[in-house]
Short mmCIF file of C-alpha atoms in Angstrom, two decimals:
data_model
loop_
_atom_site.label_atom_id
_atom_site.label_comp_id
_atom_site.label_asym_id
_atom_site.label_seq_id
_atom_site.Cartn_x
_atom_site.Cartn_y
_atom_site.Cartn_z
CA MET T 1 1.60 -29.80 -18.23
CA THR T 2 -1.55 -28.42 -16.63
CA LYS T 3 0.30 -27.01 -13.63
CA TYR T 4 2.70 -25.17 -15.98
CA LEU T 5 -0.25 -23.71 -17.84
CA ILE T 6 -1.85 -22.57 -14.58
CA ALA T 7 1.45 -21.07 -13.38
CA PHE T 8 1.81 -19.22 -16.68
CA ALA T 9 -1.75 -17.88 -16.46
CA ILE T 10 -1.18 -16.61 -12.90
CA LEU T 11 2.12 -15.00 -13.87
CA PHE T 12 0.59 -13.42 -16.98
CA SER T 13 -2.38 -12.00 -15.04
CA PHE T 14 -0.02 -10.58 -12.40
CA LYS T 15 2.15 -8.97 -15.09
CA LEU T 16 -0.99 -7.54 -16.69
CA VAL T 17 -2.07 -5.97 -13.37
CA ASN T 18 1.33 -4.32 -12.91
CA ALA T 19 1.71 -3.26 -16.56
CA GLN T 20 -1.35 -1.01 -16.49
CA GLN T 21 -0.82 2.72 -16.26
CA LEU T 22 -2.09 3.85 -12.87
CA GLN T 23 -2.76 7.53 -13.67
CA LEU T 24 -3.17 8.27 -9.97
CA THR T 25 -5.03 11.53 -9.32
CA ASN T 26 -6.70 10.69 -6.00
CA ALA T 27 -6.35 8.17 -3.18
CA LEU T 28 -7.64 7.10 0.18
CA VAL T 29 -4.51 5.98 2.05
CA VAL T 30 -5.02 2.95 4.30
CA GLY T 31 -2.07 1.95 6.47
CA GLN T 32 -2.55 -1.70 7.35
CA MET T 33 -0.73 -1.67 10.65
CA ASP T 34 -1.75 -3.16 13.98
CA ARG T 35 -0.15 -0.43 16.09
CA PRO T 36 -2.15 2.82 15.98
CA GLU T 37 0.99 4.98 16.17
CA ASP T 38 2.50 3.18 13.16
CA LYS T 39 -0.75 3.53 11.19
CA PHE T 40 -0.96 7.24 11.99
CA THR T 41 2.70 7.90 11.12
CA LEU T 42 2.52 5.98 7.85
CA GLU T 43 -0.79 7.44 6.65
CA ILE T 44 0.10 11.05 7.48
CA ASN T 45 3.52 10.83 5.81
CA LEU T 46 2.10 9.16 2.69
CA ALA T 47 -0.75 11.66 2.49
CA GLU T 48 1.72 14.54 2.67
CA LEU T 49 3.99 13.05 -0.01
CA LEU T 50 1.05 12.37 -2.34
CA ALA T 51 -0.40 15.85 -1.79
CA ASN T 52 3.01 17.38 -2.57
CA GLU T 53 2.75 15.72 -6.00
CA GLY T 54 -0.70 17.21 -6.64
CA ILE T 55 -2.74 14.12 -5.81
CA ASN T 56 -6.08 14.55 -4.05
CA VAL T 57 -5.54 12.42 -0.94
CA MET T 58 -7.25 11.52 2.31
CA PRO T 59 -5.87 9.33 5.11
CA SER T 60 -8.28 6.62 6.27
CA LEU T 61 -7.96 8.04 9.78
CA ASN T 62 -10.11 10.96 8.57
CA ALA T 63 -12.86 8.58 7.41
CA LEU T 64 -12.88 6.17 10.37
CA LYS T 65 -13.90 6.64 13.97
CA GLN T 66 -11.17 5.75 16.41
CA GLY T 67 -10.99 1.99 16.89
CA ALA T 68 -13.32 1.23 13.96
CA SER T 69 -12.51 -1.63 11.61
CA ALA T 70 -11.00 -0.68 8.23
CA SER T 71 -13.70 -2.78 6.54
CA VAL T 72 -16.09 0.15 7.22
CA LEU T 73 -14.28 1.98 4.40
CA VAL T 74 -16.27 0.03 1.79
CA SER T 75 -19.65 0.76 3.38
CA ASP T 76 -22.19 2.78 1.42
CA SER T 77 -21.96 5.82 3.71
CA VAL T 78 -18.17 6.08 3.52
CA SER T 79 -18.19 5.37 -0.22
CA LYS T 80 -20.61 8.25 -0.66
CA ILE T 81 -18.36 10.61 1.31
CA LEU T 82 -15.35 9.52 -0.75
CA SER T 83 -17.16 10.02 -4.05
CA GLU T 84 -18.20 13.52 -2.93
CA LYS T 85 -14.51 14.22 -2.34
CA LYS T 86 -13.74 12.73 -5.79
CA ILE T 87 -11.77 9.78 -4.39
CA ASP T 88 -12.12 6.49 -6.27
CA THR T 89 -8.76 4.83 -5.55
CA TYR T 90 -7.82 2.98 -2.38
CA LEU T 91 -4.10 2.74 -1.61
CA LEU T 92 -3.40 -0.03 0.90
CA VAL T 93 0.06 0.04 2.46
CA ASN T 94 1.61 -2.61 4.65
CA VAL T 95 4.98 -3.91 5.73
CA ARG T 96 5.71 -7.03 3.72
CA GLY T 97 8.67 -8.09 5.86
CA TYR T 98 12.29 -7.53 6.78
CA ASP T 99 15.78 -8.44 5.56
CA ARG T 100 14.84 -10.61 2.56
CA LYS T 101 13.93 -10.20 -1.06
CA PHE T 102 10.20 -10.33 -1.55
CA ARG T 103 8.09 -10.62 -4.65
CA PRO T 104 4.87 -8.65 -5.01
CA THR T 105 1.75 -10.52 -3.99
CA SER T 106 0.23 -12.32 -6.96
CA LYS T 107 -3.09 -13.39 -5.44
CA PHE T 108 -5.47 -10.76 -4.13
CA GLU T 109 -8.83 -10.88 -2.44
CA ASP T 110 -11.48 -8.26 -3.08
CA LEU T 111 -11.12 -4.89 -1.35
CA SER T 112 -13.34 -5.67 1.63
CA LYS T 113 -11.40 -8.85 2.45
CA GLU T 114 -8.05 -7.09 2.01
CA LEU T 115 -9.19 -4.37 4.41
CA GLU T 116 -10.16 -7.00 6.98
CA SER T 117 -6.80 -8.79 6.80
CA SER T 118 -4.31 -8.12 9.55
CA HIS T 119 -0.64 -7.32 9.16
CA LEU T 120 1.55 -7.99 12.14
CA PHE T 121 4.77 -6.26 11.12
CA PRO T 122 5.51 -2.90 12.79
CA LEU T 123 7.38 -0.04 11.11
CA TYR T 124 10.56 -0.94 12.97
CA ARG T 125 11.97 -3.90 14.86
CA ASP T 126 15.30 -4.13 16.66
CA GLU T 127 18.12 -5.76 14.72
CA ILE T 128 16.62 -5.31 11.23
CA VAL T 129 18.64 -3.78 8.43
CA SER T 130 15.91 -3.40 5.80
CA ILE T 131 12.15 -3.19 5.47
CA THR T 132 9.88 -3.84 2.47
CA PHE T 133 6.59 -2.00 1.99
CA GLU T 134 3.84 -3.19 -0.32
CA PHE T 135 1.57 -0.64 -2.02
CA THR T 136 -1.65 -2.06 -3.46
CA PHE T 137 -4.08 0.08 -5.47
CA PHE T 138 -7.80 -0.73 -5.81
CA ARG T 139 -10.42 0.85 -8.06
CA GLY T 140 -13.95 -0.46 -8.25
CA GLY T 141 -13.07 -3.01 -5.58
CA LYS T 142 -10.41 -4.67 -7.77
CA VAL T 143 -6.62 -4.55 -7.72
CA ILE T 144 -5.14 -2.41 -10.46
CA LYS T 145 -1.51 -2.31 -9.33
CA SER T 146 0.79 -3.66 -6.63
CA GLU T 147 4.33 -2.53 -6.03
CA LEU T 148 7.09 -3.11 -3.47
CA LEU T 149 9.57 -0.63 -2.00
CA LYS T 150 12.58 -1.92 -0.11
CA LEU T 151 14.44 0.43 2.21
CA GLY T 152 17.90 -0.61 3.37
CA ASN T 153 20.35 0.47 6.08
CA ILE T 154 17.65 1.03 8.66
CA SER T 155 18.78 1.80 12.19
CA ASP T 156 15.64 3.09 13.93
CA ARG T 157 11.96 3.96 13.44
CA ASN T 158 12.71 7.55 12.39
CA GLY T 159 15.21 6.20 9.86
CA VAL T 160 12.43 4.16 8.23
CA ILE T 161 10.26 7.26 7.79
CA LYS T 162 13.19 9.39 6.63
CA LYS T 163 14.15 6.83 3.93
CA LEU T 164 10.50 6.38 2.92
CA ARG T 165 10.12 10.16 2.48
CA LYS T 166 13.27 10.20 0.37
CA LYS T 167 12.48 7.27 -1.98
CA LEU T 168 8.71 7.41 -2.34
CA PRO T 169 8.39 10.66 -4.37
CA LYS T 170 10.12 8.99 -7.32
CA MET T 171 7.58 6.13 -7.21
CA ILE T 172 4.70 8.59 -6.92
CA LYS T 173 5.81 10.30 -10.14
CA HIS T 174 5.48 6.92 -11.92
CA TRP T 175 2.08 6.32 -10.35
CA LYS T 176 0.81 9.60 -11.84
CA LYS T 177 1.65 8.43 -15.41
#
């Protein structure tokens, strides 16, 4: 009985996180990728798509020195720079996996621990047919929303970016509400 109650509480809290209206007006985009070229490609494309929808956006690459750890993004000095640029939302993006159905993450660490975590999946791997991205939004160091985007019929790295650029604007419109 107790484990059912705990499971219900976890499910309810996860539904509550995803039911909130995001009202996204600004974001620091953090691509959680191990390969620098994947991180750059993902952050720049996301920043462009968000800016096209009128969202004040900054890629983390503009706030970090080359090779610096993403955990620096929660330091006082970087937080001050972000607040001066009127950015209070962190958008963490990573590849959740390939070729399966995934559920959004239901257990989150605080922002600093999430920034320190590593994600081993690249933007493209040979012989995959789909890729799932996870978008996690933080304000005040806490998760406010997490969402998945699955892209199918992938044949190469450029195909991943092309499909992402096609599907993501619709999601961004919902994030602005």
